[in-house]
Amino acid sequence: MDHAGTARPERLQRIRRKRRERRIAEEWRRTRLLPTWIEWFFVAGAAVLIPWTVFLFTTNEPGVISKHSRLVWGGFDCFLVIGFALTAYRVARRSPRGAITATATGTMLFIDAWFDVLTSRRASEQLIAVLLALFAEIPCGMICFYVARRIIGLFEASIPVLREAGFRLSGGRLTPPPAEAVLPPAAGELSER
């Protein structure tokens, strides 16, 4: 067989493989629990907070509440960066633990808004804190809680399906049904009944 004869089947195999990969990628996108922008939301949250955290650690605020306020606010924002980044990772990996990190991040955003508003000294600072709370921290916190609720809702919806399939909770772990309950009867067993 000549070279041209073997190239054609290889080319067809490549085309079929690419089509299969496209179908798999499309199915992956259609079966997403959360829209793709959610992952980018968490990545952007972490990216935006990094320079802000550096700013908090390196500036001296006039009229600070305590001598450790830079450490308090900078450290808190470091944990917010970790929360955003870890939630982005877990959402991208479709991990159920994304509900935990999203809830923690949302809670931290609400706490941040609360303390920013209540610890502002001047009227101009308080106005900025209120605007940030209303248009950034609280909406971002609500998105975090939405993500957590979607993930938890999926697992709540799967409970009846798992029970019907024979799965049980035993010692805090999900145990599969016994092997004989899962396997269909053999052809010979059907004819004997």
PDB file of C-alpha atoms in Angstrom:
ATOM      1  CA  MET A   1       0.000   0.000   0.000  1.00  0.00           C
ATOM      2  CA  ASP A   2       1.327   3.422  -0.826  1.00  0.00           C
ATOM      3  CA  HIS A   3       1.697   6.382   1.513  1.00  0.00           C
ATOM      4  CA  ALA A   4      -1.391   8.157   0.156  1.00  0.00           C
ATOM      5  CA  GLY A   5      -3.593   5.154   0.983  1.00  0.00           C
ATOM      6  CA  THR A   6      -2.623   5.159   4.663  1.00  0.00           C
ATOM      7  CA  ALA A   7      -2.879   8.926   5.098  1.00  0.00           C
ATOM      8  CA  ARG A   8      -6.591   8.967   4.329  1.00  0.00           C
ATOM      9  CA  PRO A   9      -7.716   6.714   7.237  1.00  0.00           C
ATOM     10  CA  GLU A  10      -5.423   8.623   9.624  1.00  0.00           C
ATOM     11  CA  ARG A  11      -6.951  11.899   8.491  1.00  0.00           C
ATOM     12  CA  LEU A  12     -10.467  10.501   8.993  1.00  0.00           C
ATOM     13  CA  GLN A  13      -9.506   9.343  12.490  1.00  0.00           C
ATOM     14  CA  ARG A  14      -8.222  12.842  13.341  1.00  0.00           C
ATOM     15  CA  ILE A  15     -11.417  14.429  12.054  1.00  0.00           C
ATOM     16  CA  ARG A  16     -13.570  11.980  14.052  1.00  0.00           C
ATOM     17  CA  ARG A  17     -11.468  12.550  17.183  1.00  0.00           C
ATOM     18  CA  LYS A  18     -11.824  16.345  16.855  1.00  0.00           C
ATOM     19  CA  ARG A  19     -15.598  16.032  16.372  1.00  0.00           C
ATOM     20  CA  ARG A  20     -15.842  13.768  19.427  1.00  0.00           C
ATOM     21  CA  GLU A  21     -13.768  16.224  21.481  1.00  0.00           C
ATOM     22  CA  ARG A  22     -16.049  19.094  20.374  1.00  0.00           C
ATOM     23  CA  ARG A  23     -19.156  17.085  21.353  1.00  0.00           C
ATOM     24  CA  ILE A  24     -17.661  16.296  24.753  1.00  0.00           C
ATOM     25  CA  ALA A  25     -16.718  19.937  25.304  1.00  0.00           C
ATOM     26  CA  GLU A  26     -20.214  21.068  24.312  1.00  0.00           C
ATOM     27  CA  GLU A  27     -21.812  18.517  26.650  1.00  0.00           C
ATOM     28  CA  TRP A  28     -19.498  19.692  29.433  1.00  0.00           C
ATOM     29  CA  ARG A  29     -20.681  23.287  28.888  1.00  0.00           C
ATOM     30  CA  ARG A  30     -24.364  22.285  28.796  1.00  0.00           C
ATOM     31  CA  THR A  31     -24.162  20.283  32.027  1.00  0.00           C
ATOM     32  CA  ARG A  32     -22.661  23.135  34.046  1.00  0.00           C
ATOM     33  CA  LEU A  33     -24.377  23.869  37.335  1.00  0.00           C
ATOM     34  CA  LEU A  34     -23.166  27.469  37.292  1.00  0.00           C
ATOM     35  CA  PRO A  35     -22.497  29.863  34.413  1.00  0.00           C
ATOM     36  CA  THR A  36     -18.878  30.327  33.338  1.00  0.00           C
ATOM     37  CA  TRP A  37     -18.832  33.972  34.453  1.00  0.00           C
ATOM     38  CA  ILE A  38     -19.056  32.775  38.072  1.00  0.00           C
ATOM     39  CA  GLU A  39     -15.533  31.330  37.883  1.00  0.00           C
ATOM     40  CA  TRP A  40     -14.253  34.592  36.404  1.00  0.00           C
ATOM     41  CA  PHE A  41     -16.083  36.554  39.095  1.00  0.00           C
ATOM     42  CA  PHE A  42     -14.097  34.766  41.807  1.00  0.00           C
ATOM     43  CA  VAL A  43     -10.814  35.045  39.900  1.00  0.00           C
ATOM     44  CA  ALA A  44     -11.405  38.786  39.384  1.00  0.00           C
ATOM     45  CA  GLY A  45     -12.317  39.214  43.057  1.00  0.00           C
ATOM     46  CA  ALA A  46      -8.998  37.715  44.108  1.00  0.00           C
ATOM     47  CA  ALA A  47      -7.062  39.720  41.493  1.00  0.00           C
ATOM     48  CA  VAL A  48      -8.652  43.043  42.497  1.00  0.00           C
ATOM     49  CA  LEU A  49      -8.068  42.458  46.197  1.00  0.00           C
ATOM     50  CA  ILE A  50      -4.339  41.734  45.876  1.00  0.00           C
ATOM     51  CA  PRO A  51      -3.231  45.330  45.096  1.00  0.00           C
ATOM     52  CA  TRP A  52      -5.791  46.670  47.600  1.00  0.00           C
ATOM     53  CA  THR A  53      -4.311  44.442  50.304  1.00  0.00           C
ATOM     54  CA  VAL A  54      -0.785  45.626  49.467  1.00  0.00           C
ATOM     55  CA  PHE A  55      -2.056  49.206  49.723  1.00  0.00           C
ATOM     56  CA  LEU A  56      -3.567  48.511  53.158  1.00  0.00           C
ATOM     57  CA  PHE A  57      -0.332  47.006  54.447  1.00  0.00           C
ATOM     58  CA  THR A  58       1.865  49.845  53.166  1.00  0.00           C
ATOM     59  CA  THR A  59      -0.079  53.027  53.980  1.00  0.00           C
ATOM     60  CA  ASN A  60      -0.544  54.887  57.216  1.00  0.00           C
ATOM     61  CA  GLU A  61      -4.091  55.998  57.811  1.00  0.00           C
ATOM     62  CA  PRO A  62      -4.512  59.174  59.825  1.00  0.00           C
ATOM     63  CA  GLY A  63      -6.665  58.701  62.908  1.00  0.00           C
ATOM     64  CA  VAL A  64      -6.522  54.908  62.929  1.00  0.00           C
ATOM     65  CA  ILE A  65      -8.598  53.055  65.488  1.00  0.00           C
ATOM     66  CA  SER A  66      -5.755  50.940  66.869  1.00  0.00           C
ATOM     67  CA  LYS A  67      -2.046  50.588  66.350  1.00  0.00           C
ATOM     68  CA  HIS A  68      -2.598  47.239  64.586  1.00  0.00           C
ATOM     69  CA  SER A  69      -5.317  48.394  62.180  1.00  0.00           C
ATOM     70  CA  ARG A  70      -3.109  47.870  59.101  1.00  0.00           C
ATOM     71  CA  LEU A  71      -2.516  44.273  60.160  1.00  0.00           C
ATOM     72  CA  VAL A  72      -6.201  43.765  60.959  1.00  0.00           C
ATOM     73  CA  TRP A  73      -7.563  45.061  57.643  1.00  0.00           C
ATOM     74  CA  GLY A  74      -4.689  43.807  55.506  1.00  0.00           C
ATOM     75  CA  GLY A  75      -4.877  40.373  57.095  1.00  0.00           C
ATOM     76  CA  PHE A  76      -8.646  40.245  56.697  1.00  0.00           C
ATOM     77  CA  ASP A  77      -8.328  41.102  53.016  1.00  0.00           C
ATOM     78  CA  CYS A  78      -5.631  38.412  52.616  1.00  0.00           C
ATOM     79  CA  PHE A  79      -8.203  35.894  53.816  1.00  0.00           C
ATOM     80  CA  LEU A  80     -10.727  37.358  51.365  1.00  0.00           C
ATOM     81  CA  VAL A  81      -8.221  36.827  48.531  1.00  0.00           C
ATOM     82  CA  ILE A  82      -7.793  33.215  49.633  1.00  0.00           C
ATOM     83  CA  GLY A  83     -11.579  32.790  49.812  1.00  0.00           C
ATOM     84  CA  PHE A  84     -12.114  34.166  46.317  1.00  0.00           C
ATOM     85  CA  ALA A  85      -9.243  32.138  44.832  1.00  0.00           C
ATOM     86  CA  LEU A  86     -10.196  28.882  46.541  1.00  0.00           C
ATOM     87  CA  THR A  87     -13.848  29.270  45.544  1.00  0.00           C
ATOM     88  CA  ALA A  88     -12.821  29.940  41.919  1.00  0.00           C
ATOM     89  CA  TYR A  89     -10.724  26.771  41.966  1.00  0.00           C
ATOM     90  CA  ARG A  90     -13.458  24.647  43.535  1.00  0.00           C
ATOM     91  CA  VAL A  91     -16.175  25.959  41.220  1.00  0.00           C
ATOM     92  CA  ALA A  92     -13.950  25.286  38.190  1.00  0.00           C
ATOM     93  CA  ARG A  93     -13.327  21.739  39.442  1.00  0.00           C
ATOM     94  CA  ARG A  94     -17.048  21.303  40.217  1.00  0.00           C
ATOM     95  CA  SER A  95     -16.219  20.413  43.796  1.00  0.00           C
ATOM     96  CA  PRO A  96     -19.049  20.305  46.334  1.00  0.00           C
ATOM     97  CA  ARG A  97     -16.662  22.032  48.741  1.00  0.00           C
ATOM     98  CA  GLY A  98     -17.194  25.170  46.655  1.00  0.00           C
ATOM     99  CA  ALA A  99     -20.361  25.678  48.722  1.00  0.00           C
ATOM    100  CA  ILE A 100     -18.253  25.940  51.878  1.00  0.00           C
ATOM    101  CA  THR A 101     -15.743  28.413  50.473  1.00  0.00           C
ATOM    102  CA  ALA A 102     -18.447  30.475  48.753  1.00  0.00           C
ATOM    103  CA  THR A 103     -20.382  30.733  52.028  1.00  0.00           C
ATOM    104  CA  ALA A 104     -17.262  31.733  53.953  1.00  0.00           C
ATOM    105  CA  THR A 105     -16.311  34.330  51.317  1.00  0.00           C
ATOM    106  CA  GLY A 106     -19.830  35.785  51.253  1.00  0.00           C
ATOM    107  CA  THR A 107     -19.895  36.023  55.029  1.00  0.00           C
ATOM    108  CA  MET A 108     -16.517  37.755  55.073  1.00  0.00           C
ATOM    109  CA  LEU A 109     -17.749  40.271  52.487  1.00  0.00           C
ATOM    110  CA  PHE A 110     -20.765  41.124  54.679  1.00  0.00           C
ATOM    111  CA  ILE A 111     -18.505  41.487  57.724  1.00  0.00           C
ATOM    112  CA  ASP A 112     -16.133  43.686  55.731  1.00  0.00           C
ATOM    113  CA  ALA A 113     -19.008  45.940  54.659  1.00  0.00           C
ATOM    114  CA  TRP A 114     -20.317  46.152  58.224  1.00  0.00           C
ATOM    115  CA  PHE A 115     -17.004  47.136  59.772  1.00  0.00           C
ATOM    116  CA  ASP A 116     -16.025  49.483  56.940  1.00  0.00           C
ATOM    117  CA  VAL A 117     -19.222  51.462  57.459  1.00  0.00           C
ATOM    118  CA  LEU A 118     -19.098  51.433  61.265  1.00  0.00           C
ATOM    119  CA  THR A 119     -15.404  52.279  61.630  1.00  0.00           C
ATOM    120  CA  SER A 120     -15.345  55.205  59.164  1.00  0.00           C
ATOM    121  CA  ARG A 121     -14.438  58.406  61.002  1.00  0.00           C
ATOM    122  CA  ARG A 122     -15.195  61.211  58.569  1.00  0.00           C
ATOM    123  CA  ALA A 123     -18.417  61.770  56.633  1.00  0.00           C
ATOM    124  CA  SER A 124     -16.606  61.389  53.306  1.00  0.00           C
ATOM    125  CA  GLU A 125     -15.098  58.050  54.424  1.00  0.00           C
ATOM    126  CA  GLN A 126     -18.474  56.855  55.595  1.00  0.00           C
ATOM    127  CA  LEU A 127     -20.105  57.781  52.297  1.00  0.00           C
ATOM    128  CA  ILE A 128     -17.439  55.820  50.395  1.00  0.00           C
ATOM    129  CA  ALA A 129     -17.868  52.866  52.774  1.00  0.00           C
ATOM    130  CA  VAL A 130     -21.659  52.883  52.328  1.00  0.00           C
ATOM    131  CA  LEU A 131     -21.350  53.074  48.530  1.00  0.00           C
ATOM    132  CA  LEU A 132     -18.799  50.246  48.491  1.00  0.00           C
ATOM    133  CA  ALA A 133     -21.043  48.181  50.739  1.00  0.00           C
ATOM    134  CA  LEU A 134     -24.153  48.779  48.616  1.00  0.00           C
ATOM    135  CA  PHE A 135     -22.580  48.407  45.187  1.00  0.00           C
ATOM    136  CA  ALA A 136     -19.658  46.019  45.733  1.00  0.00           C
ATOM    137  CA  GLU A 137     -19.417  44.039  48.962  1.00  0.00           C
ATOM    138  CA  ILE A 138     -23.080  43.154  49.541  1.00  0.00           C
ATOM    139  CA  PRO A 139     -23.827  42.235  45.887  1.00  0.00           C
ATOM    140  CA  CYS A 140     -20.626  40.149  45.747  1.00  0.00           C
ATOM    141  CA  GLY A 141     -21.613  38.456  49.005  1.00  0.00           C
ATOM    142  CA  MET A 142     -25.051  37.679  47.538  1.00  0.00           C
ATOM    143  CA  ILE A 143     -23.400  36.089  44.493  1.00  0.00           C
ATOM    144  CA  CYS A 144     -21.326  33.943  46.861  1.00  0.00           C
ATOM    145  CA  PHE A 145     -24.487  32.793  48.672  1.00  0.00           C
ATOM    146  CA  TYR A 146     -26.195  32.094  45.324  1.00  0.00           C
ATOM    147  CA  VAL A 147     -23.267  29.853  44.324  1.00  0.00           C
ATOM    148  CA  ALA A 148     -23.407  27.993  47.640  1.00  0.00           C
ATOM    149  CA  ARG A 149     -27.169  27.500  47.337  1.00  0.00           C
ATOM    150  CA  ARG A 150     -26.898  26.138  43.774  1.00  0.00           C
ATOM    151  CA  ILE A 151     -24.246  23.624  44.799  1.00  0.00           C
ATOM    152  CA  ILE A 152     -26.149  22.500  47.910  1.00  0.00           C
ATOM    153  CA  GLY A 153     -29.402  22.328  45.911  1.00  0.00           C
ATOM    154  CA  LEU A 154     -27.829  19.858  43.509  1.00  0.00           C
ATOM    155  CA  PHE A 155     -26.867  17.548  46.342  1.00  0.00           C
ATOM    156  CA  GLU A 156     -30.250  17.887  48.023  1.00  0.00           C
ATOM    157  CA  ALA A 157     -31.920  16.911  44.741  1.00  0.00           C
ATOM    158  CA  SER A 158     -29.686  13.843  44.425  1.00  0.00           C
ATOM    159  CA  ILE A 159     -30.727  12.357  47.810  1.00  0.00           C
ATOM    160  CA  PRO A 160     -33.968  10.688  46.597  1.00  0.00           C
ATOM    161  CA  VAL A 161     -32.204   9.335  43.505  1.00  0.00           C
ATOM    162  CA  LEU A 162     -29.430   7.826  45.606  1.00  0.00           C
ATOM    163  CA  ARG A 163     -31.924   6.317  48.078  1.00  0.00           C
ATOM    164  CA  GLU A 164     -33.915   4.769  45.244  1.00  0.00           C
ATOM    165  CA  ALA A 165     -30.700   3.301  43.828  1.00  0.00           C
ATOM    166  CA  GLY A 166     -30.055   1.621  47.198  1.00  0.00           C
ATOM    167  CA  PHE A 167     -27.389   3.924  48.645  1.00  0.00           C
ATOM    168  CA  ARG A 168     -27.462   4.425  52.422  1.00  0.00           C
ATOM    169  CA  LEU A 169     -25.691   6.527  55.032  1.00  0.00           C
ATOM    170  CA  SER A 170     -23.674   4.422  57.420  1.00  0.00           C
ATOM    171  CA  GLY A 171     -21.310   5.924  59.976  1.00  0.00           C
ATOM    172  CA  GLY A 172     -21.473   9.317  58.275  1.00  0.00           C
ATOM    173  CA  ARG A 173     -20.456   7.857  54.900  1.00  0.00           C
ATOM    174  CA  LEU A 174     -22.416   7.075  51.781  1.00  0.00           C
ATOM    175  CA  THR A 175     -22.414   3.319  51.215  1.00  0.00           C
ATOM    176  CA  PRO A 176     -23.354   1.712  47.897  1.00  0.00           C
ATOM    177  CA  PRO A 177     -26.069  -0.922  47.708  1.00  0.00           C
ATOM    178  CA  PRO A 178     -25.034  -4.542  48.091  1.00  0.00           C
ATOM    179  CA  ALA A 179     -23.569  -6.007  44.900  1.00  0.00           C
ATOM    180  CA  GLU A 180     -26.440  -8.482  44.421  1.00  0.00           C
ATOM    181  CA  ALA A 181     -28.981  -5.639  44.536  1.00  0.00           C
ATOM    182  CA  VAL A 182     -27.175  -3.759  41.766  1.00  0.00           C
ATOM    183  CA  LEU A 183     -26.560  -6.572  39.280  1.00  0.00           C
ATOM    184  CA  PRO A 184     -29.444  -7.620  37.030  1.00  0.00           C
ATOM    185  CA  PRO A 185     -30.285 -11.319  37.108  1.00  0.00           C
ATOM    186  CA  ALA A 186     -28.508 -13.551  34.636  1.00  0.00           C
ATOM    187  CA  ALA A 187     -30.420 -14.887  31.617  1.00  0.00           C
ATOM    188  CA  GLY A 188     -30.643 -18.394  33.123  1.00  0.00           C
ATOM    189  CA  GLU A 189     -32.163 -17.060  36.346  1.00  0.00           C
ATOM    190  CA  LEU A 190     -35.004 -15.401  34.429  1.00  0.00           C
ATOM    191  CA  SER A 191     -36.039 -18.631  32.688  1.00  0.00           C
ATOM    192  CA  GLU A 192     -36.164 -20.565  36.018  1.00  0.00           C
ATOM    193  CA  ARG A 193     -38.736 -18.177  37.538  1.00  0.00           C
TER     194      ARG A 193
END
